Structures are given as C-alpha cells and as structure tokens.
Coordinates of C-alpha atoms and ligand atoms in Angstrom, one line a residue:
M1 CA 262.5 219.2 212.8
L2 CA 264.0 218.8 209.6
Q3 CA 265.2 222.3 208.0
L4 CA 266.7 223.2 204.8
Y5 CA 267.8 226.5 202.9
N6 CA 265.6 227.1 200.2
T7 CA 267.4 229.1 197.5
L8 CA 263.9 230.0 196.2
T9 CA 263.0 232.1 199.5
N10 CA 266.9 232.2 200.5
Q11 CA 266.1 231.0 204.0
K12 CA 265.7 228.1 206.2
E13 CA 262.4 226.6 205.9
K14 CA 260.9 223.7 207.8
F15 CA 260.7 220.5 205.3
E16 CA 257.4 219.3 204.9
P17 CA 256.8 217.1 201.6
L18 CA 253.7 217.1 199.5
N19 CA 253.0 213.6 200.6
P20 CA 253.6 212.8 204.1
G21 CA 256.5 210.1 204.4
K22 CA 257.6 210.6 200.8
V23 CA 259.8 212.8 198.8
T24 CA 260.1 213.8 195.0
M25 CA 263.5 214.9 194.1
Y26 CA 265.2 215.8 190.8
V27 CA 268.5 216.4 190.6
C28 CA 270.1 218.0 187.4
G29 CA 272.6 215.0 185.9
P30 CA 275.6 215.3 183.6
T31 CA 276.0 216.1 179.6
V32 CA 277.6 212.8 178.7
Y33 CA 281.0 213.2 176.7
N34 CA 283.3 213.1 178.9
Y35 CA 284.9 211.5 182.2
I36 CA 283.4 213.4 185.1
H37 CA 285.5 215.4 187.4
I38 CA 285.4 215.8 191.0
G39 CA 283.6 218.8 190.6
N40 CA 281.1 217.3 188.8
A41 CA 280.7 214.2 191.2
R42 CA 280.3 216.9 194.0
S43 CA 276.9 217.2 193.1
A44 CA 276.4 213.2 193.0
V45 CA 278.0 213.0 196.1
A46 CA 275.9 215.6 197.5
F47 CA 272.7 215.0 196.8
D48 CA 273.4 211.1 197.5
T49 CA 274.0 212.0 200.8
I50 CA 271.0 214.0 201.4
R51 CA 269.1 211.4 199.8
R52 CA 270.6 208.8 202.2
Y53 CA 269.9 211.1 205.4
L54 CA 266.2 211.7 204.3
E55 CA 265.8 207.7 204.0
Y56 CA 267.3 207.4 207.2
R57 CA 264.8 210.0 208.5
G58 CA 262.2 207.6 207.4
F59 CA 261.2 209.3 203.8
E60 CA 261.1 207.1 200.9
V61 CA 262.6 208.9 198.4
N62 CA 261.6 208.9 195.0
Y63 CA 265.1 210.1 193.2
V64 CA 265.2 211.2 189.2
S65 CA 268.2 212.4 187.8
N66 CA 268.9 212.8 183.9
F67 CA 271.5 212.4 181.5
T68 CA 271.5 214.9 178.8
D69 CA 272.4 213.5 175.9
V70 CA 271.9 215.7 172.9
D71 CA 273.8 218.4 173.2
D72 CA 276.1 220.9 170.9
K73 CA 279.3 219.8 173.2
I74 CA 278.3 216.1 172.7
I75 CA 277.9 216.7 169.0
K76 CA 281.2 218.5 168.3
A77 CA 283.0 215.5 170.6
S78 CA 281.2 212.8 168.0
Q79 CA 282.8 214.8 165.1
E80 CA 286.1 215.1 166.9
M81 CA 286.2 211.5 168.2
N82 CA 284.7 210.5 164.8
L83 CA 281.8 208.4 166.8
S84 CA 278.1 208.5 166.8
V85 CA 276.4 210.6 169.1
K86 CA 274.8 207.4 170.6
E87 CA 278.5 205.7 170.9
I88 CA 280.0 208.6 172.7
T89 CA 277.0 208.9 174.8
E90 CA 276.6 205.1 176.1
K91 CA 280.6 204.8 176.6
F92 CA 280.3 207.9 179.0
I93 CA 277.0 206.9 180.8
N94 CA 278.4 203.5 181.7
A95 CA 281.6 205.5 182.9
F96 CA 279.8 207.7 185.1
Y97 CA 278.0 204.7 186.6
E98 CA 281.1 203.0 186.9
D99 CA 282.5 206.0 188.6
T100 CA 279.8 207.1 191.0
S101 CA 279.4 203.6 192.1
A102 CA 282.8 203.3 193.0
L103 CA 281.9 206.4 195.2
N104 CA 279.0 204.4 196.7
V105 CA 276.2 206.5 195.4
K106 CA 273.0 204.7 195.2
K107 CA 271.4 204.4 191.9
A108 CA 268.8 206.9 190.9
T109 CA 265.3 205.5 191.1
L110 CA 265.5 206.5 187.4
N111 CA 267.9 208.2 185.0
P112 CA 265.9 209.2 181.9
R113 CA 267.9 210.7 178.7
V114 CA 266.7 213.2 176.4
M115 CA 266.5 210.7 173.5
D116 CA 264.2 208.8 175.0
N117 CA 261.7 211.3 175.9
M118 CA 261.8 213.0 172.4
D119 CA 257.8 213.0 172.0
D120 CA 257.3 214.4 175.4
I121 CA 259.5 217.4 174.9
I122 CA 258.1 218.3 171.6
K123 CA 254.7 217.8 172.8
F124 CA 255.8 220.1 176.0
I125 CA 256.9 222.7 173.6
E126 CA 253.9 222.8 171.6
V127 CA 251.8 223.5 174.7
L128 CA 254.1 226.3 175.3
V129 CA 253.5 227.7 171.5
Q130 CA 249.9 227.1 171.9
K131 CA 249.5 229.2 175.2
G132 CA 251.5 231.8 173.6
Y133 CA 254.8 231.5 175.9
A134 CA 256.7 230.6 172.9
Y135 CA 257.1 231.1 168.8
E136 CA 258.8 229.5 166.2
S137 CA 261.4 231.6 164.3
A138 CA 263.2 229.8 160.9
G139 CA 262.8 226.5 162.4
D140 CA 264.0 227.3 165.9
V141 CA 261.4 227.6 168.7
Y142 CA 262.0 230.3 171.6
Y143 CA 260.5 231.2 175.2
K144 CA 259.1 234.1 175.4
T145 CA 261.4 235.5 178.6
R146 CA 259.2 238.6 179.3
K147 CA 255.8 237.0 179.0
F148 CA 256.4 235.1 182.3
K149 CA 255.9 237.1 185.2
D150 CA 258.0 235.3 188.0
Y151 CA 260.8 235.6 185.9
G152 CA 263.7 236.1 187.9
K153 CA 262.3 234.9 191.2
L154 CA 264.7 232.1 192.2
S155 CA 268.0 234.0 191.1
G156 CA 266.3 237.3 192.4
Q157 CA 267.2 239.0 189.2
L158 CA 265.1 241.7 187.6
I159 CA 264.4 241.0 184.2
D160 CA 265.3 244.6 182.8
D161 CA 268.7 244.1 184.3
L162 CA 269.2 241.2 182.5
E163 CA 271.7 241.6 179.8
Q164 CA 271.3 240.1 176.6
G165 CA 272.9 237.1 175.9
A166 CA 272.8 235.9 179.9
S167 CA 272.8 232.4 178.8
S168 CA 276.5 231.3 177.8
R169 CA 274.6 228.2 175.8
V170 CA 273.5 230.5 173.5
D171 CA 275.0 231.4 170.4
D172 CA 275.4 235.0 169.3
I173 CA 274.1 234.0 165.9
D174 CA 270.8 233.1 167.0
Q175 CA 270.2 236.7 168.1
D176 CA 268.4 237.9 164.9
K177 CA 266.1 235.1 165.2
K178 CA 264.5 235.9 168.7
Q179 CA 261.8 238.5 169.4
D180 CA 263.8 239.6 172.3
P181 CA 267.8 239.3 173.4
L182 CA 266.0 237.7 176.7
D183 CA 264.0 234.7 174.8
F184 CA 266.0 231.0 175.2
A185 CA 265.8 228.2 172.8
L186 CA 263.3 225.4 173.1
W187 CA 264.2 224.1 169.9
K188 CA 267.1 224.4 167.4
K189 CA 267.2 223.5 163.8
A190 CA 269.2 221.0 162.8
K191 CA 272.5 222.0 160.9
Q192 CA 273.5 219.7 157.9
G193 CA 274.8 216.5 159.2
E194 CA 273.8 216.8 162.8
I195 CA 271.6 214.3 164.6
S196 CA 268.2 215.3 164.5
W197 CA 264.3 214.4 165.0
D198 CA 261.4 215.2 163.2
S199 CA 258.8 218.1 164.8
P200 CA 256.3 220.5 163.7
W201 CA 258.9 223.0 163.2
G202 CA 260.9 220.7 161.1
Q203 CA 264.3 218.8 161.5
G204 CA 266.0 219.8 164.8
R205 CA 266.5 219.2 168.4
P206 CA 265.7 220.6 171.8
G207 CA 267.5 223.5 173.9
W208 CA 268.9 222.4 177.0
H209 CA 266.8 223.7 179.2
I210 CA 263.4 221.9 178.6
E211 CA 264.7 218.4 179.2
C212 CA 264.7 218.7 182.6
S213 CA 261.0 220.5 182.9
V214 CA 259.8 217.8 180.6
M215 CA 261.2 214.5 182.8
S216 CA 260.4 215.8 186.3
T217 CA 256.7 216.8 185.5
K218 CA 256.6 213.6 183.6
Y219 CA 258.1 211.4 186.1
L220 CA 257.6 212.8 189.2
G221 CA 254.4 215.3 188.8
D222 CA 254.0 218.8 187.9
T223 CA 255.0 220.0 191.7
I224 CA 257.7 218.1 193.2
D225 CA 259.6 218.6 196.6
I226 CA 262.8 219.1 195.9
H227 CA 265.0 220.2 192.8
A228 CA 268.5 220.1 193.0
G229 CA 271.6 221.0 191.2
G230 CA 275.2 222.8 191.0
Q231 CA 275.5 226.6 192.0
D232 CA 276.3 227.3 188.5
L233 CA 272.6 226.2 187.5
E234 CA 270.5 228.4 188.8
F235 CA 270.7 230.6 186.4
P236 CA 270.2 230.5 183.9
H237 CA 269.0 226.8 183.7
H238 CA 266.9 226.6 186.7
E239 CA 265.4 229.7 185.8
N240 CA 264.2 228.9 182.7
E241 CA 262.9 225.7 184.2
I242 CA 260.5 227.0 186.1
A243 CA 259.4 229.6 183.4
Q244 CA 258.8 226.4 181.3
S245 CA 256.9 224.1 183.7
E246 CA 254.8 226.9 185.6
A247 CA 253.8 228.4 181.9
K248 CA 252.8 225.0 181.0
T249 CA 251.3 223.4 183.8
G250 CA 250.0 226.9 186.1
K251 CA 251.1 225.0 189.1
K252 CA 254.3 225.6 191.5
F253 CA 257.4 223.4 189.9
A254 CA 259.4 222.8 193.0
R255 CA 258.6 223.6 196.5
Y256 CA 262.6 223.5 197.6
W257 CA 265.5 224.3 195.8
L258 CA 269.0 223.3 196.7
H259 CA 272.3 224.2 195.4
N260 CA 275.3 222.7 195.5
G261 CA 278.9 224.6 196.2
F262 CA 281.8 224.0 193.9
V263 CA 285.1 222.2 194.2
T264 CA 287.9 224.5 194.5
I265 CA 291.8 223.6 193.7
G266 CA 294.9 225.5 194.0
E267 CA 296.2 228.3 196.4
E268 CA 293.8 230.9 194.8
D269 CA 290.8 228.5 195.3
Q270 CA 289.8 228.3 191.7
K271 CA 286.9 226.8 190.7
M272 CA 287.3 223.0 189.0
S273 CA 286.2 223.3 185.9
K274 CA 286.4 221.8 182.5
S275 CA 286.8 225.0 181.1
L276 CA 289.7 226.1 182.9
G277 CA 291.3 222.8 182.5
N278 CA 292.1 222.4 186.0
F279 CA 290.3 219.4 186.8
V280 CA 290.8 215.9 188.5
T281 CA 288.7 212.9 186.8
V282 CA 287.2 210.6 189.1
H283 CA 288.2 207.6 186.8
D284 CA 292.1 208.9 187.3
L285 CA 291.6 209.8 190.8
L286 CA 290.0 205.9 191.5
K287 CA 293.6 204.6 190.4
E288 CA 295.5 206.4 193.2
V289 CA 293.1 207.0 195.7
N290 CA 290.6 204.5 197.8
P291 CA 287.1 205.5 196.5
Q292 CA 285.9 205.6 200.3
V293 CA 288.3 208.0 201.3
I294 CA 287.1 209.8 198.0
R295 CA 283.8 209.7 199.1
F296 CA 284.3 210.3 202.7
F297 CA 286.3 213.2 201.9
M298 CA 283.4 214.9 199.8
S299 CA 280.4 214.4 202.2
T300 CA 281.8 215.5 204.8
T301 CA 281.7 218.9 203.9
Q302 CA 278.1 220.5 204.1
Y303 CA 276.7 220.5 200.3
R304 CA 276.4 224.4 200.0
R305 CA 279.9 225.2 201.1
P306 CA 282.8 224.6 199.1
I307 CA 285.2 221.7 199.2
R308 CA 288.7 222.5 198.7
Y309 CA 290.6 219.8 196.6
S310 CA 294.1 219.1 197.8
S311 CA 296.1 216.1 198.8
A312 CA 296.5 217.1 202.2
N313 CA 292.8 217.1 202.7
L314 CA 292.4 214.0 200.9
N315 CA 294.7 212.4 203.4
E316 CA 293.3 214.1 206.5
A317 CA 290.1 212.4 205.3
K318 CA 291.8 209.0 204.6
V319 CA 293.2 209.3 208.6
N320 CA 289.9 210.3 210.0
L321 CA 287.8 207.3 208.0
N322 CA 290.8 204.8 209.4
K323 CA 289.6 206.1 213.2
L324 CA 286.0 205.3 212.2
Q325 CA 286.9 202.1 210.7
T326 CA 289.3 200.7 213.8
A327 CA 286.8 201.6 216.0
Y328 CA 284.3 199.7 214.4
E329 CA 286.8 196.7 214.0
N330 CA 287.9 197.2 217.7
L331 CA 284.6 197.1 219.4
S332 CA 283.3 194.2 217.0
Y333 CA 286.5 192.1 217.7
R334 CA 285.0 191.7 221.3
L335 CA 281.9 190.0 220.5
K336 CA 283.9 186.6 220.8
D337 CA 284.5 187.3 224.4
S338 CA 281.1 189.3 225.0
V339 CA 278.9 187.5 227.6
E340 CA 275.0 187.7 227.1
G341 CA 273.1 190.9 228.2
N342 CA 273.5 194.3 228.0
D343 CA 274.8 197.5 229.6
K344 CA 271.7 199.9 229.9
E345 CA 273.9 202.7 230.6
V346 CA 276.4 202.5 227.7
E347 CA 273.3 202.3 225.5
V348 CA 271.5 205.0 226.2
N349 CA 274.2 207.4 226.4
F350 CA 275.0 206.3 222.9
A351 CA 271.2 206.8 222.1
N352 CA 271.8 210.5 223.4
L353 CA 274.5 210.8 220.8
E354 CA 272.3 209.6 218.1
K355 CA 269.6 212.1 218.8
D356 CA 272.6 215.0 219.2
F357 CA 273.6 213.7 215.5
V358 CA 269.9 214.2 213.8
K359 CA 269.8 217.5 215.8
V360 CA 272.8 218.8 213.9
M361 CA 271.9 217.0 210.6
D362 CA 268.5 218.4 210.7
D363 CA 270.0 221.6 210.6
D364 CA 270.1 221.9 206.4
F365 CA 272.4 218.6 206.6
N366 CA 275.2 219.8 208.4
V367 CA 277.8 217.1 208.0
Q368 CA 280.5 218.8 209.5
N369 CA 278.7 218.9 213.0
G370 CA 277.1 215.5 212.1
I371 CA 280.6 213.8 211.6
S372 CA 282.0 215.6 214.8
V373 CA 279.1 213.7 216.6
V374 CA 280.0 210.4 214.9
Y375 CA 283.9 210.9 216.3
E376 CA 282.2 210.7 219.5
M377 CA 280.2 207.7 218.7
A378 CA 283.8 206.3 217.8
K379 CA 285.2 207.0 220.6
Q380 CA 282.8 205.6 222.7
L381 CA 283.2 202.5 220.6
N382 CA 286.7 202.3 221.8
V383 CA 285.9 202.9 225.7
Y384 CA 283.7 200.4 225.4
S385 CA 285.9 197.8 223.6
E386 CA 288.7 198.4 226.7
K387 CA 286.0 196.8 229.1
E388 CA 286.8 194.0 230.7
K389 CA 283.1 192.5 230.6
V390 CA 281.5 193.4 227.8
Y391 CA 278.1 192.7 226.7
T392 CA 276.5 190.8 223.5
D393 CA 273.3 192.9 223.0
T394 CA 275.2 196.0 223.7
I395 CA 278.1 195.7 221.4
N396 CA 275.4 194.8 218.3
N397 CA 273.2 197.6 219.4
L398 CA 276.2 200.1 219.4
I399 CA 277.7 198.7 216.5
N400 CA 274.3 198.7 214.2
T401 CA 273.6 202.5 215.0
Y402 CA 277.2 203.5 214.5
K403 CA 276.9 201.4 210.8
K404 CA 273.6 203.2 209.9
V405 CA 274.8 206.9 211.1
V406 CA 278.3 206.3 209.0
E407 CA 276.8 204.7 205.7
I408 CA 274.5 208.4 205.6
F409 CA 278.2 209.4 204.5
G410 CA 278.3 206.5 202.0
I411 CA 281.0 204.5 204.0
S412 CA 280.4 201.2 204.6
F413 CA 283.0 199.1 206.6
S414 CA 284.4 197.0 204.1
E415 CA 284.9 193.3 203.7
E416 CA 288.7 193.8 202.9
K417 CA 289.3 194.7 206.3
E418 CA 287.3 191.8 207.5
L419 CA 289.7 189.6 205.4
L420 CA 292.3 191.2 206.8
G421 CA 290.9 190.5 209.9
D422 CA 290.7 186.8 209.6
T423 CA 294.6 187.0 208.7
I424 CA 296.0 188.9 211.4
E425 CA 293.8 186.3 213.7
Q426 CA 295.4 183.4 211.9
L427 CA 298.7 185.1 213.0
I428 CA 297.7 185.6 216.6
Q429 CA 297.1 181.7 216.4
E430 CA 300.0 180.8 215.2
R431 CA 301.8 183.2 217.9
N432 CA 299.8 181.8 220.6
E433 CA 301.1 178.1 219.4
A434 CA 304.7 179.3 219.2
R435 CA 304.3 180.8 222.9
K436 CA 303.0 177.9 224.1
N437 CA 305.9 175.8 222.5
K438 CA 308.4 178.3 223.8
N439 CA 309.4 179.4 220.6
F440 CA 309.9 183.1 221.2
K441 CA 311.6 183.5 218.3
R442 CA 309.0 183.1 216.1
S443 CA 306.4 184.6 218.5
D444 CA 308.4 188.0 218.7
E445 CA 308.6 187.7 214.6
I446 CA 304.8 187.7 214.5
R447 CA 304.5 190.5 216.8
D448 CA 307.0 192.5 214.6
L449 CA 305.1 191.9 211.5
L450 CA 302.1 192.8 212.6
K451 CA 303.6 195.7 213.9
E452 CA 304.8 196.9 211.0
Q453 CA 301.1 196.6 209.5
G454 CA 300.2 199.0 212.3
I455 CA 298.1 196.2 214.6
I456 CA 299.3 196.5 218.3
L457 CA 298.6 193.3 220.4
E458 CA 297.6 192.8 223.9
D459 CA 298.1 190.1 226.0
T460 CA 295.1 190.0 228.6
A461 CA 293.6 187.3 230.6
Q462 CA 290.8 187.0 228.3
G463 CA 293.3 186.3 225.9
T464 CA 295.1 188.2 222.8
R465 CA 293.3 191.2 221.8
W466 CA 294.5 193.4 218.6
K467 CA 293.8 196.8 217.9
R468 CA 294.8 199.2 214.8
N469 CA 297.2 201.8 215.9
D470 CA 296.1 205.0 214.2
Ligands
LIG1 ZN1 268.4 220.8 184.8

C-alpha cells in the first residue's frame, strides 16, 4: 500500500488518486531569471523521482509545472542586463530544460507560463472580487485573507499569530493600500516603464501566488491529487494558493501536499540559496561532474530530508553508481556464453527483492531504503555472473527488472559505457590473437593497459571475461 506524508494533515496517508490509475500532479516551478542552482534542482529531481515511481507502480501521471516568467526579480534583472523580459525568460527557460534534461528529469506533461495565461488570471481575480474575497485599491487588487476561514490550515498557523508583512514578497510601501496587513496582492499596478497588461483595474501584472491557482485548476481541474514544491513554499505561497482556489471553486484544491527538503552546504549545514550566495549552479557543476552522478547523488535521499552537498558526498555517489553499472555490465557480458533456458530459483529470489523494494518505497518514497535493496540486487547480479553456467532468459529477466528499478532514480546505463565495452572486447580479441601467436609481450601489454583502466581479465574455460574493478 502506497503511503505518503501529507503536509496538510501532518501524517502519512494511504495514497488513492481521485480517478483510479490516474494522478494529477502540480509542482511549483522556477522563476526564470538565472541559472538554477543545486537547491532549485532538488525539487525538480525529487518530484521527478516520485513521478517515476508512481509510473513504475502503474499510475498514469499528468505532471504540470509552471514557469514564473513575470515577476519583480525578472523585471529587475531585465533592467540590469538591458534585455527585454521576454528575452531573459526565453534564455533561462532554455537553460532550465538543458540542465534538467542533463539530470534526466523527464519533461513535464505541460510547463505553462504566466504570460500565456494572462486572460485566465484576470478572470480568476474578477471572480474573487465578485465573491467578496478580493478588492481593488489604487490599481492593485488584494485578497482578504481573514475572510477565508481555513487560512493557515496547511502551515498550521493561526491567523491571529500571523504578523504584518509575513510574506517576504510584499513590499512595505503597499501596506497603506491594504485593508488589513495580512492581505496579499493578486494584481499589481504597473510602475512607469514596466511590462504590463490591460485589466479591469488598469495596467498591471499579477502577484506571484495567483498563477499557480489559475494554472493548476485550468490544466488539471478544481481538485488535484498532488501539489508539490519546496518546504519554503509552504507558507505563504501554498497557503495563499489554497485560499485563492478554494474561495473561487468552493472545492478542495489539492488532496495531498508534498514538500521537499533543502540542500545544505558547508560545515554549518547552511541552506543553499541565491540570497546567501553559497550556491553552485547546475550549469557549472555539469562541466566538472558526470550528470548521472549528480542525479544519483540527489535522487538517493528521500525527498523530505535535507541533502548535504559536498564533494565527498558527490564522490560517494560516484563510487556507488559505478558499482551498479559494473554489476549490470558483468551480467550483460555473460549473455554471450549463456545457454537457453532459465534458472527458476534465481529468478524467484530476484522477484522477492523487487517486492522488498516496492515495500520500502511505498513508505513515503523512502529511497534510502530503496537503494539498499538495489545494492542487494547488484550483488545478486554479480553472484549470478560468476556462475559457470548461466541461462539467457534468467539474465534478461534479472537485467530488465534491475534496469526498471534503477531508472526510478533517473539512471540509465549509458551507451558510452557499452561503446567502451566494445573497445575492451577488441583489445581482448587482440590479446587472444597475440597469445595464440605466442606474442606474450603484446598480450601482457594489453592486460596492463586494461588494468590501468580498472578492467580485470579472467581466463576461463569459456574464454576470457572482463570485469571492472571498482
Ligand atoms: Zn506555486
């Protein structure tokens, strides 16, 4: 039984989507004005891993994640860089796709943008005004926070405890325009020279929170299964999304709320963030570290827990990933001398391991326990690859299951390594020729050359085999 921790109820709950077999999932996406750092990528990787697991469990996932392409920070960046808002956002949306696809994050079903949804945003705000949940003030429109009775139900805050200016995204200068300091902006009047749109309240642009209410309900329906995002979005962003959406539709907005933990860095485990300046961009890191290693590093920590970013931890991920790859190569290699048929016992044992995997992953996507089972699978692959007689069907069975499970972590065993495998094969053939011709100098040279690459040769009755010495 799949259970997940619902931030709305603060407990693990059985996961049952509204429509059997189908999951609607909305993940708050990035504000596109710079390269994403490892902390931003965490959310993309964590929820991609969850999506992959849901798909592995047989669900069809409709995954929507927005791009915030209208925002104060973007406008500021456009003024500084002397580029239009459109030019900046195009550039960083493309960079986002490049970085996340390098990390093997599957493309969302849809990535809606604010600029493409302006009419719906305005209509949504109009309904809130009509229903008395919002009011216009000097060209701005504000949401009447106290009118929404359930305000605070996600973050567990009492409205009376919320202090003025709780939202860091609200400028102090706006306070005079509000009827209550707790109210937040749905629409902001345009300042001179800023990008703006026509609206019933004059030229302006939307506040930040409204876009997610609009896009989630527009593309996935009034009530969705999973709404997800970083821990820092729980308040006020997600609280405001609930207030806006439920006031408009009168229905529950999202049934399960998932929040991912931070990435920390340094000895004091500081949160990695743009404002603290302690960030590493994915764009830069990809120049130095194999993308699969970064992905593996990030996807093997359960989504709610913090990830400690350090070169030692990245290196550990590299070593572990190599072990998984080696096990795959060792057994794949045996397909060549395998015989027809299967080994029932080996397959049953492996199928039991897969059941163990599902059991631990069903517990709120506990990837730490999940990957431990995968290491055990790798061990079994190695054990079987050492057997004198191996069966083709069993090799295929084990490898298919193994690949399927490893793919949940965003890892596909690369073509590159297989090419390398071909090169190794060629060298082994050359060595065999050399040995046949009693050219032992050359055959030793090749053995040493391969040894330098971490390849160990074994001369067996079935021929020469190789494996990686990791
Ligand atoms: Zn959002």
